[in-house]
């Protein structure tokens, strides 16, 4: 019976803590006040996608146990989105269609962020942020350059974090108030 000891599955409380950290970071008032992100359902969703993408990106080249951890956090994100739709009164027959749209929005945004981060071109990341994050001002753009700078800082901070800390539910993002363009 040694196999259960070798096969490590993420603990539900760890998954909840990691996802809770992602959501709490995405809801920081500074993003809506200082970065110009729309304080709407879509704006909040955009920031959750952004932070979840950064976390999953960090785990992408790690051993399978950490990829399972990332998958479990992503699965909780999906359950949270499903629950949110139902709380908003979306009917049972409509939820699957809306979840497909949410999944497509996540993957499109995630792939766009990954491609922009892979180029190391700050302008590409700024353009990607502007295209994927809902702005609070109608004709204007989200403070895309500042949010791109935040993402770059977050990538660096996440890279410095030991994977073992993630297993303990420890996840740190930069303070958005300290980031300048």
Short mmCIF file of N, CA and C in Angstrom, two decimals:
data_model
loop_
_atom_site.label_atom_id
_atom_site.label_comp_id
_atom_site.label_asym_id
_atom_site.label_seq_id
_atom_site.Cartn_x
_atom_site.Cartn_y
_atom_site.Cartn_z
N UNK A 1 0.81 -1.20 0.00
CA UNK A 1 0.00 0.00 0.00
C UNK A 1 0.86 1.26 0.00
N UNK A 2 2.01 1.19 -0.65
CA UNK A 2 2.87 2.36 -0.72
C UNK A 2 2.39 3.36 -1.78
N UNK A 3 1.63 2.92 -2.78
CA UNK A 3 1.22 3.82 -3.86
C UNK A 3 0.45 5.04 -3.40
N UNK A 4 -0.46 4.94 -2.45
CA UNK A 4 -1.13 6.16 -2.01
C UNK A 4 -0.16 7.18 -1.39
N UNK A 5 0.96 6.69 -0.85
CA UNK A 5 1.93 7.62 -0.27
C UNK A 5 2.74 8.33 -1.36
N UNK A 6 2.96 7.67 -2.47
CA UNK A 6 3.74 8.25 -3.56
C UNK A 6 2.89 9.19 -4.40
N UNK A 7 1.68 8.81 -4.67
CA UNK A 7 0.79 9.60 -5.50
C UNK A 7 0.19 10.72 -4.66
N UNK A 8 0.64 11.92 -4.90
CA UNK A 8 0.20 13.06 -4.10
C UNK A 8 -0.94 13.78 -4.80
N UNK A 9 -2.02 13.91 -4.11
CA UNK A 9 -3.15 14.67 -4.61
C UNK A 9 -3.29 15.92 -3.77
N UNK A 10 -3.57 17.05 -4.42
CA UNK A 10 -3.71 18.28 -3.67
C UNK A 10 -4.87 18.20 -2.67
N UNK A 11 -4.66 18.77 -1.52
CA UNK A 11 -5.70 18.79 -0.49
C UNK A 11 -6.75 19.84 -0.81
N UNK A 12 -8.01 19.55 -0.56
CA UNK A 12 -9.07 20.52 -0.88
C UNK A 12 -8.89 21.87 -0.17
N UNK A 13 -8.41 21.86 1.07
CA UNK A 13 -8.23 23.14 1.75
C UNK A 13 -7.11 23.96 1.12
N UNK A 14 -6.09 23.29 0.62
CA UNK A 14 -5.00 23.98 -0.08
C UNK A 14 -5.52 24.59 -1.37
N UNK A 15 -6.31 23.84 -2.10
CA UNK A 15 -6.88 24.33 -3.36
C UNK A 15 -7.75 25.55 -3.10
N UNK A 16 -8.60 25.46 -2.09
CA UNK A 16 -9.47 26.59 -1.74
C UNK A 16 -8.67 27.82 -1.34
N UNK A 17 -7.59 27.60 -0.60
CA UNK A 17 -6.76 28.73 -0.18
C UNK A 17 -6.08 29.38 -1.38
N UNK A 18 -5.53 28.58 -2.27
CA UNK A 18 -4.88 29.13 -3.45
C UNK A 18 -5.86 29.90 -4.33
N UNK A 19 -7.02 29.29 -4.57
CA UNK A 19 -8.02 29.96 -5.40
C UNK A 19 -8.54 31.22 -4.70
N UNK A 20 -8.72 31.12 -3.40
CA UNK A 20 -9.16 32.29 -2.63
C UNK A 20 -8.16 33.43 -2.72
N UNK A 21 -6.88 33.11 -2.73
CA UNK A 21 -5.85 34.13 -2.88
C UNK A 21 -5.92 34.79 -4.24
N UNK A 22 -6.15 34.00 -5.27
CA UNK A 22 -6.29 34.53 -6.63
C UNK A 22 -7.48 35.47 -6.71
N UNK A 23 -8.61 35.05 -6.18
CA UNK A 23 -9.82 35.88 -6.23
C UNK A 23 -9.63 37.15 -5.39
N UNK A 24 -9.05 37.01 -4.20
CA UNK A 24 -8.83 38.19 -3.35
C UNK A 24 -7.91 39.19 -4.04
N UNK A 25 -6.89 38.70 -4.70
CA UNK A 25 -5.98 39.60 -5.41
C UNK A 25 -6.71 40.30 -6.54
N UNK A 26 -7.53 39.56 -7.27
CA UNK A 26 -8.27 40.13 -8.40
C UNK A 26 -9.30 41.17 -7.94
N UNK A 27 -9.71 41.10 -6.70
CA UNK A 27 -10.70 42.04 -6.18
C UNK A 27 -10.09 43.23 -5.45
N UNK A 28 -8.77 43.34 -5.46
CA UNK A 28 -8.14 44.46 -4.76
C UNK A 28 -8.63 45.78 -5.36
N UNK A 29 -9.08 46.70 -4.52
CA UNK A 29 -9.65 47.96 -5.01
C UNK A 29 -8.73 48.75 -5.93
N UNK A 30 -7.44 48.63 -5.74
CA UNK A 30 -6.49 49.38 -6.55
C UNK A 30 -6.66 49.11 -8.05
N UNK A 31 -6.98 47.89 -8.42
CA UNK A 31 -7.15 47.57 -9.84
C UNK A 31 -8.30 48.38 -10.44
N UNK A 32 -9.33 48.59 -9.67
CA UNK A 32 -10.52 49.28 -10.17
C UNK A 32 -10.39 50.80 -10.03
N UNK A 33 -9.69 51.22 -9.00
CA UNK A 33 -9.52 52.64 -8.74
C UNK A 33 -8.35 53.22 -9.54
N UNK A 34 -7.20 52.55 -9.52
CA UNK A 34 -5.99 53.11 -10.10
C UNK A 34 -5.64 52.58 -11.49
N UNK A 35 -6.08 51.41 -11.81
CA UNK A 35 -5.74 50.79 -13.09
C UNK A 35 -6.84 50.96 -14.13
N UNK A 36 -7.99 51.43 -13.73
CA UNK A 36 -9.07 51.67 -14.68
C UNK A 36 -9.82 50.43 -15.12
N UNK A 37 -9.68 49.33 -14.38
CA UNK A 37 -10.43 48.12 -14.71
C UNK A 37 -11.89 48.36 -14.31
N UNK A 38 -12.80 47.95 -15.16
CA UNK A 38 -14.23 48.12 -14.87
C UNK A 38 -14.61 47.28 -13.66
N UNK A 39 -15.25 47.89 -12.69
CA UNK A 39 -15.72 47.16 -11.51
C UNK A 39 -17.08 46.56 -11.83
N UNK A 40 -17.03 45.58 -12.72
CA UNK A 40 -18.23 44.88 -13.18
C UNK A 40 -17.95 43.39 -13.11
N UNK A 41 -18.96 42.61 -13.41
CA UNK A 41 -18.76 41.16 -13.45
C UNK A 41 -17.66 40.81 -14.46
N UNK A 42 -17.72 41.44 -15.63
CA UNK A 42 -16.72 41.15 -16.66
C UNK A 42 -15.33 41.61 -16.25
N UNK A 43 -15.22 42.79 -15.66
CA UNK A 43 -13.92 43.29 -15.22
C UNK A 43 -13.31 42.40 -14.16
N UNK A 44 -14.13 41.95 -13.21
CA UNK A 44 -13.63 41.06 -12.16
C UNK A 44 -13.24 39.70 -12.75
N UNK A 45 -14.04 39.20 -13.66
CA UNK A 45 -13.71 37.95 -14.34
C UNK A 45 -12.36 38.08 -15.07
N UNK A 46 -12.18 39.20 -15.77
CA UNK A 46 -10.93 39.41 -16.50
C UNK A 46 -9.72 39.35 -15.57
N UNK A 47 -9.85 39.92 -14.39
CA UNK A 47 -8.72 39.91 -13.46
C UNK A 47 -8.50 38.54 -12.83
N UNK A 48 -9.57 37.80 -12.61
CA UNK A 48 -9.40 36.43 -12.12
C UNK A 48 -8.67 35.60 -13.18
N UNK A 49 -9.08 35.73 -14.44
CA UNK A 49 -8.42 35.02 -15.52
C UNK A 49 -6.94 35.41 -15.58
N UNK A 50 -6.65 36.68 -15.47
CA UNK A 50 -5.27 37.15 -15.52
C UNK A 50 -4.44 36.50 -14.42
N UNK A 51 -4.94 36.53 -13.18
CA UNK A 51 -4.18 35.98 -12.05
C UNK A 51 -4.10 34.45 -12.10
N UNK A 52 -5.17 33.81 -12.50
CA UNK A 52 -5.14 32.35 -12.62
C UNK A 52 -4.15 31.94 -13.71
N UNK A 53 -4.12 32.68 -14.81
CA UNK A 53 -3.17 32.40 -15.87
C UNK A 53 -1.74 32.52 -15.38
N UNK A 54 -1.45 33.56 -14.61
CA UNK A 54 -0.10 33.74 -14.08
C UNK A 54 0.30 32.57 -13.18
N UNK A 55 -0.64 32.12 -12.34
CA UNK A 55 -0.36 31.00 -11.45
C UNK A 55 -0.14 29.71 -12.24
N UNK A 56 -1.01 29.43 -13.18
CA UNK A 56 -0.87 28.21 -13.98
C UNK A 56 0.40 28.24 -14.84
N UNK A 57 0.74 29.42 -15.31
CA UNK A 57 1.97 29.58 -16.08
C UNK A 57 3.18 29.22 -15.22
N UNK A 58 3.14 29.61 -13.96
CA UNK A 58 4.25 29.30 -13.04
C UNK A 58 4.43 27.79 -12.88
N UNK A 59 3.32 27.06 -12.89
CA UNK A 59 3.38 25.62 -12.66
C UNK A 59 3.61 24.81 -13.94
N UNK A 60 3.59 25.46 -15.07
CA UNK A 60 3.61 24.75 -16.36
C UNK A 60 4.82 23.85 -16.56
N UNK A 61 5.97 24.23 -16.08
CA UNK A 61 7.18 23.43 -16.31
C UNK A 61 7.63 22.67 -15.07
N UNK A 62 6.73 22.48 -14.15
CA UNK A 62 7.05 21.76 -12.91
C UNK A 62 6.65 20.29 -13.04
N UNK A 63 7.06 19.46 -12.09
CA UNK A 63 6.69 18.04 -12.11
C UNK A 63 5.16 17.85 -12.07
N UNK A 64 4.70 16.66 -12.44
CA UNK A 64 3.26 16.39 -12.54
C UNK A 64 2.46 16.71 -11.27
N UNK A 65 3.02 16.54 -10.10
CA UNK A 65 2.28 16.83 -8.87
C UNK A 65 1.84 18.29 -8.83
N UNK A 66 2.68 19.18 -9.33
CA UNK A 66 2.33 20.60 -9.32
C UNK A 66 1.35 20.94 -10.44
N UNK A 67 1.46 20.21 -11.54
CA UNK A 67 0.47 20.40 -12.61
C UNK A 67 -0.91 19.95 -12.12
N UNK A 68 -0.95 18.88 -11.32
CA UNK A 68 -2.24 18.44 -10.74
C UNK A 68 -2.77 19.51 -9.80
N UNK A 69 -1.89 20.15 -9.07
CA UNK A 69 -2.29 21.24 -8.19
C UNK A 69 -2.93 22.36 -9.01
N UNK A 70 -2.28 22.73 -10.10
CA UNK A 70 -2.83 23.76 -10.98
C UNK A 70 -4.16 23.34 -11.57
N UNK A 71 -4.27 22.08 -11.97
CA UNK A 71 -5.53 21.59 -12.53
C UNK A 71 -6.64 21.65 -11.49
N UNK A 72 -6.32 21.31 -10.26
CA UNK A 72 -7.33 21.35 -9.19
C UNK A 72 -7.80 22.79 -8.94
N UNK A 73 -6.88 23.74 -9.01
CA UNK A 73 -7.27 25.15 -8.84
C UNK A 73 -8.14 25.58 -10.02
N UNK A 74 -7.77 25.17 -11.22
CA UNK A 74 -8.59 25.49 -12.39
C UNK A 74 -9.98 24.87 -12.27
N UNK A 75 -10.05 23.63 -11.81
CA UNK A 75 -11.34 22.96 -11.63
C UNK A 75 -12.21 23.72 -10.63
N UNK A 76 -11.60 24.24 -9.57
CA UNK A 76 -12.36 25.03 -8.59
C UNK A 76 -12.84 26.32 -9.22
N UNK A 77 -12.03 26.93 -10.06
CA UNK A 77 -12.44 28.12 -10.81
C UNK A 77 -13.71 27.81 -11.62
N UNK A 78 -13.70 26.67 -12.31
CA UNK A 78 -14.87 26.29 -13.12
C UNK A 78 -16.10 26.07 -12.25
N UNK A 79 -15.93 25.40 -11.12
CA UNK A 79 -17.07 25.19 -10.21
C UNK A 79 -17.58 26.53 -9.67
N UNK A 80 -16.66 27.43 -9.37
CA UNK A 80 -17.04 28.75 -8.88
C UNK A 80 -17.84 29.51 -9.94
N UNK A 81 -17.40 29.45 -11.17
CA UNK A 81 -18.11 30.13 -12.25
C UNK A 81 -19.50 29.52 -12.44
N UNK A 82 -19.59 28.20 -12.38
CA UNK A 82 -20.88 27.52 -12.49
C UNK A 82 -21.81 27.96 -11.35
N UNK A 83 -21.29 27.95 -10.13
CA UNK A 83 -22.09 28.37 -8.97
C UNK A 83 -22.54 29.82 -9.10
N UNK A 84 -21.65 30.66 -9.58
CA UNK A 84 -21.98 32.09 -9.75
C UNK A 84 -23.10 32.27 -10.76
N UNK A 85 -23.03 31.54 -11.86
CA UNK A 85 -24.10 31.64 -12.86
C UNK A 85 -25.44 31.23 -12.26
N UNK A 86 -25.43 30.15 -11.51
CA UNK A 86 -26.68 29.68 -10.90
C UNK A 86 -27.21 30.67 -9.87
N UNK A 87 -26.29 31.29 -9.10
CA UNK A 87 -26.71 32.30 -8.12
C UNK A 87 -27.30 33.52 -8.81
N UNK A 88 -26.82 33.81 -10.02
CA UNK A 88 -27.33 34.94 -10.78
C UNK A 88 -28.67 34.62 -11.43
N UNK A 89 -29.13 33.39 -11.29
CA UNK A 89 -30.43 33.02 -11.81
C UNK A 89 -30.41 32.43 -13.21
N UNK A 90 -29.24 32.07 -13.70
CA UNK A 90 -29.16 31.44 -15.01
C UNK A 90 -29.77 30.04 -14.89
N UNK A 91 -30.63 29.70 -15.81
CA UNK A 91 -31.33 28.42 -15.77
C UNK A 91 -30.42 27.23 -16.03
N UNK A 92 -30.83 26.09 -15.52
CA UNK A 92 -30.04 24.86 -15.66
C UNK A 92 -29.72 24.51 -17.11
N UNK A 93 -30.65 24.79 -18.01
CA UNK A 93 -30.42 24.45 -19.41
C UNK A 93 -29.45 25.41 -20.09
N UNK A 94 -29.31 26.61 -19.54
CA UNK A 94 -28.44 27.63 -20.13
C UNK A 94 -27.03 27.58 -19.56
N UNK A 95 -26.87 27.05 -18.36
CA UNK A 95 -25.56 27.05 -17.70
C UNK A 95 -24.48 26.39 -18.56
N UNK A 96 -24.71 25.21 -19.16
CA UNK A 96 -23.63 24.61 -19.96
C UNK A 96 -23.15 25.50 -21.12
N UNK A 97 -24.07 26.17 -21.77
CA UNK A 97 -23.70 27.06 -22.88
C UNK A 97 -22.86 28.23 -22.36
N UNK A 98 -23.28 28.80 -21.25
CA UNK A 98 -22.52 29.92 -20.66
C UNK A 98 -21.16 29.44 -20.16
N UNK A 99 -21.10 28.23 -19.63
CA UNK A 99 -19.81 27.70 -19.16
C UNK A 99 -18.86 27.48 -20.34
N UNK A 100 -19.40 27.09 -21.48
CA UNK A 100 -18.54 26.95 -22.66
C UNK A 100 -17.97 28.31 -23.05
N UNK A 101 -18.78 29.35 -22.95
CA UNK A 101 -18.30 30.71 -23.25
C UNK A 101 -17.24 31.14 -22.25
N UNK A 102 -17.46 30.82 -20.98
CA UNK A 102 -16.47 31.15 -19.95
C UNK A 102 -15.17 30.41 -20.22
N UNK A 103 -15.28 29.14 -20.55
CA UNK A 103 -14.08 28.35 -20.87
C UNK A 103 -13.34 28.92 -22.07
N UNK A 104 -14.08 29.28 -23.10
CA UNK A 104 -13.46 29.86 -24.29
C UNK A 104 -12.78 31.19 -23.94
N UNK A 105 -13.45 32.02 -23.14
CA UNK A 105 -12.86 33.30 -22.74
C UNK A 105 -11.59 33.08 -21.92
N UNK A 106 -11.61 32.08 -21.03
CA UNK A 106 -10.42 31.79 -20.25
C UNK A 106 -9.27 31.37 -21.16
N UNK A 107 -9.53 30.40 -22.03
CA UNK A 107 -8.46 29.88 -22.88
C UNK A 107 -7.95 30.93 -23.86
N UNK A 108 -8.83 31.73 -24.43
CA UNK A 108 -8.38 32.78 -25.34
C UNK A 108 -7.51 33.80 -24.60
N UNK A 109 -7.99 34.24 -23.44
CA UNK A 109 -7.21 35.20 -22.67
C UNK A 109 -5.89 34.61 -22.21
N UNK A 110 -5.94 33.40 -21.71
CA UNK A 110 -4.74 32.73 -21.22
C UNK A 110 -3.71 32.56 -22.33
N UNK A 111 -4.14 32.13 -23.49
CA UNK A 111 -3.21 31.95 -24.62
C UNK A 111 -2.64 33.29 -25.07
N UNK A 112 -3.47 34.32 -25.08
CA UNK A 112 -2.99 35.65 -25.48
C UNK A 112 -1.94 36.16 -24.49
N UNK A 113 -2.21 36.00 -23.19
CA UNK A 113 -1.23 36.43 -22.18
C UNK A 113 0.07 35.64 -22.32
N UNK A 114 -0.06 34.34 -22.48
CA UNK A 114 1.12 33.49 -22.60
C UNK A 114 1.96 33.89 -23.81
N UNK A 115 1.31 34.12 -24.93
CA UNK A 115 2.04 34.52 -26.14
C UNK A 115 2.74 35.86 -25.94
N UNK A 116 2.06 36.81 -25.32
CA UNK A 116 2.65 38.13 -25.09
C UNK A 116 3.81 38.05 -24.10
N UNK A 117 3.65 37.26 -23.04
CA UNK A 117 4.72 37.11 -22.06
C UNK A 117 5.92 36.39 -22.66
N UNK A 118 5.67 35.46 -23.57
CA UNK A 118 6.76 34.69 -24.19
C UNK A 118 7.62 35.55 -25.11
N UNK A 119 7.05 36.62 -25.66
CA UNK A 119 7.82 37.46 -26.58
C UNK A 119 8.78 38.39 -25.84
N UNK A 120 8.54 38.64 -24.58
CA UNK A 120 9.33 39.61 -23.80
C UNK A 120 9.25 41.00 -24.40
N UNK A 121 8.21 41.26 -25.17
CA UNK A 121 7.99 42.58 -25.78
C UNK A 121 6.96 43.31 -24.94
N UNK A 122 7.37 44.35 -24.21
CA UNK A 122 6.42 45.07 -23.35
C UNK A 122 5.21 45.61 -24.12
N UNK A 123 5.42 46.06 -25.35
CA UNK A 123 4.30 46.60 -26.13
C UNK A 123 3.27 45.52 -26.44
N UNK A 124 3.73 44.31 -26.71
CA UNK A 124 2.81 43.20 -26.99
C UNK A 124 1.96 42.89 -25.77
N UNK A 125 2.58 42.91 -24.60
CA UNK A 125 1.82 42.65 -23.38
C UNK A 125 0.83 43.76 -23.10
N UNK A 126 1.22 45.01 -23.33
CA UNK A 126 0.31 46.14 -23.14
C UNK A 126 -0.90 46.00 -24.06
N UNK A 127 -0.66 45.67 -25.32
CA UNK A 127 -1.76 45.50 -26.29
C UNK A 127 -2.67 44.34 -25.87
N UNK A 128 -2.07 43.26 -25.38
CA UNK A 128 -2.86 42.10 -24.96
C UNK A 128 -3.72 42.44 -23.76
N UNK A 129 -3.15 43.16 -22.81
CA UNK A 129 -3.92 43.58 -21.63
C UNK A 129 -5.07 44.48 -22.06
N UNK A 130 -4.79 45.43 -22.93
CA UNK A 130 -5.83 46.35 -23.40
C UNK A 130 -6.96 45.60 -24.10
N UNK A 131 -6.63 44.54 -24.80
CA UNK A 131 -7.63 43.78 -25.53
C UNK A 131 -8.42 42.82 -24.64
N UNK A 132 -7.86 42.44 -23.48
CA UNK A 132 -8.48 41.39 -22.68
C UNK A 132 -9.06 41.83 -21.34
N UNK A 133 -8.86 43.07 -20.97
CA UNK A 133 -9.37 43.55 -19.69
C UNK A 133 -10.34 44.69 -19.95
N UNK A 134 -11.55 44.53 -19.42
CA UNK A 134 -12.58 45.54 -19.63
C UNK A 134 -12.23 46.83 -18.91
N UNK A 135 -12.30 47.92 -19.66
CA UNK A 135 -11.97 49.23 -19.13
C UNK A 135 -13.19 49.88 -18.48
N UNK A 136 -12.94 50.68 -17.45
CA UNK A 136 -14.02 51.39 -16.78
C UNK A 136 -14.49 52.59 -17.58
N UNK A 137 -13.60 53.19 -18.37
CA UNK A 137 -13.98 54.35 -19.15
C UNK A 137 -14.42 53.91 -20.54
N UNK A 138 -15.50 54.49 -20.99
CA UNK A 138 -16.09 54.04 -22.25
C UNK A 138 -15.14 54.18 -23.43
N UNK A 139 -14.63 55.39 -23.72
CA UNK A 139 -13.75 55.48 -24.89
C UNK A 139 -12.30 55.10 -24.58
N UNK A 140 -11.94 55.13 -23.30
CA UNK A 140 -10.54 54.91 -22.93
C UNK A 140 -10.17 53.46 -22.79
N UNK A 141 -8.95 53.28 -22.40
CA UNK A 141 -8.42 51.93 -22.19
C UNK A 141 -8.09 51.78 -20.72
N UNK A 142 -8.09 50.55 -20.29
CA UNK A 142 -7.58 50.26 -18.96
C UNK A 142 -6.14 50.75 -18.94
N UNK A 143 -5.62 51.08 -17.79
CA UNK A 143 -4.23 51.51 -17.69
C UNK A 143 -3.35 50.30 -18.03
N UNK A 144 -3.37 49.97 -19.32
CA UNK A 144 -2.77 48.73 -19.80
C UNK A 144 -1.27 48.66 -19.53
N UNK A 145 -0.58 49.77 -19.66
CA UNK A 145 0.87 49.74 -19.43
C UNK A 145 1.16 49.43 -17.97
N UNK A 146 0.39 50.00 -17.07
CA UNK A 146 0.61 49.73 -15.65
C UNK A 146 0.24 48.29 -15.31
N UNK A 147 -0.85 47.80 -15.86
CA UNK A 147 -1.26 46.42 -15.60
C UNK A 147 -0.26 45.43 -16.21
N UNK A 148 0.29 45.77 -17.36
CA UNK A 148 1.34 44.93 -17.96
C UNK A 148 2.58 44.92 -17.08
N UNK A 149 2.93 46.07 -16.51
CA UNK A 149 4.07 46.14 -15.58
C UNK A 149 3.79 45.30 -14.34
N UNK A 150 2.55 45.34 -13.87
CA UNK A 150 2.16 44.51 -12.72
C UNK A 150 2.32 43.02 -13.07
N UNK A 151 1.86 42.63 -14.25
CA UNK A 151 1.98 41.23 -14.66
C UNK A 151 3.43 40.79 -14.72
N UNK A 152 4.29 41.65 -15.27
CA UNK A 152 5.72 41.32 -15.35
C UNK A 152 6.30 41.14 -13.96
N UNK A 153 5.94 42.02 -13.05
CA UNK A 153 6.40 41.89 -11.66
C UNK A 153 5.86 40.60 -11.04
N UNK A 154 4.60 40.29 -11.30
CA UNK A 154 3.99 39.08 -10.74
C UNK A 154 4.68 37.82 -11.26
N UNK A 155 5.02 37.80 -12.55
CA UNK A 155 5.73 36.65 -13.12
C UNK A 155 7.05 36.44 -12.37
N UNK A 156 7.77 37.53 -12.14
CA UNK A 156 9.04 37.43 -11.43
C UNK A 156 8.86 36.95 -10.00
N UNK A 157 7.86 37.48 -9.30
CA UNK A 157 7.62 37.06 -7.92
C UNK A 157 7.19 35.61 -7.84
N UNK A 158 6.31 35.20 -8.74
CA UNK A 158 5.86 33.81 -8.73
C UNK A 158 7.02 32.86 -9.02
N UNK A 159 7.91 33.28 -9.90
CA UNK A 159 9.05 32.42 -10.24
C UNK A 159 9.97 32.23 -9.04
N UNK A 160 10.03 33.21 -8.17
CA UNK A 160 10.89 33.13 -6.98
C UNK A 160 10.28 32.26 -5.88
N UNK A 161 8.98 32.02 -5.95
CA UNK A 161 8.33 31.23 -4.91
C UNK A 161 8.61 29.75 -5.12
N UNK A 162 8.96 29.09 -4.04
CA UNK A 162 9.18 27.64 -4.08
C UNK A 162 7.85 26.93 -4.32
N UNK A 163 7.87 25.90 -5.12
CA UNK A 163 6.64 25.15 -5.39
C UNK A 163 6.07 24.53 -4.11
N UNK A 164 6.93 24.17 -3.19
CA UNK A 164 6.45 23.61 -1.93
C UNK A 164 5.54 24.57 -1.19
N UNK A 165 5.76 25.86 -1.35
CA UNK A 165 4.89 26.83 -0.68
C UNK A 165 3.47 26.77 -1.26
N UNK A 166 3.37 26.46 -2.55
CA UNK A 166 2.04 26.33 -3.15
C UNK A 166 1.29 25.15 -2.54
N UNK A 167 2.02 24.07 -2.27
CA UNK A 167 1.40 22.90 -1.65
C UNK A 167 0.87 23.22 -0.25
N UNK A 168 1.43 24.22 0.36
CA UNK A 168 0.95 24.66 1.69
C UNK A 168 -0.10 25.75 1.58
N UNK A 169 -0.49 26.08 0.35
CA UNK A 169 -1.51 27.10 0.14
C UNK A 169 -0.98 28.52 0.20
N UNK A 170 0.32 28.66 0.08
CA UNK A 170 0.94 29.99 0.14
C UNK A 170 1.18 30.50 -1.27
N UNK A 171 0.58 31.62 -1.57
CA UNK A 171 0.69 32.23 -2.89
C UNK A 171 0.75 33.73 -2.70
N UNK A 172 1.76 34.36 -3.27
CA UNK A 172 1.92 35.81 -3.12
C UNK A 172 1.99 36.49 -4.48
N UNK A 173 1.26 37.55 -4.59
CA UNK A 173 1.30 38.42 -5.76
C UNK A 173 1.82 39.79 -5.30
N UNK A 174 2.32 40.59 -6.23
CA UNK A 174 2.78 41.92 -5.83
C UNK A 174 1.62 42.83 -5.41
N UNK A 175 1.95 43.82 -4.63
CA UNK A 175 0.95 44.82 -4.24
C UNK A 175 0.74 45.73 -5.44
N UNK A 176 -0.47 45.78 -6.00
CA UNK A 176 -0.68 46.60 -7.20
C UNK A 176 -0.47 48.08 -6.96
N UNK A 177 -0.58 48.53 -5.74
CA UNK A 177 -0.42 49.95 -5.44
C UNK A 177 1.04 50.40 -5.60
N UNK A 178 1.98 49.47 -5.56
CA UNK A 178 3.39 49.85 -5.65
C UNK A 178 3.95 49.77 -7.06
N UNK A 179 3.14 49.39 -8.02
CA UNK A 179 3.61 49.22 -9.40
C UNK A 179 3.37 50.51 -10.19
N UNK A 180 4.38 50.93 -10.87
CA UNK A 180 4.28 52.08 -11.77
C UNK A 180 4.62 51.62 -13.18
N UNK A 181 4.21 52.41 -14.16
CA UNK A 181 4.48 52.05 -15.57
C UNK A 181 5.96 51.99 -15.84
#
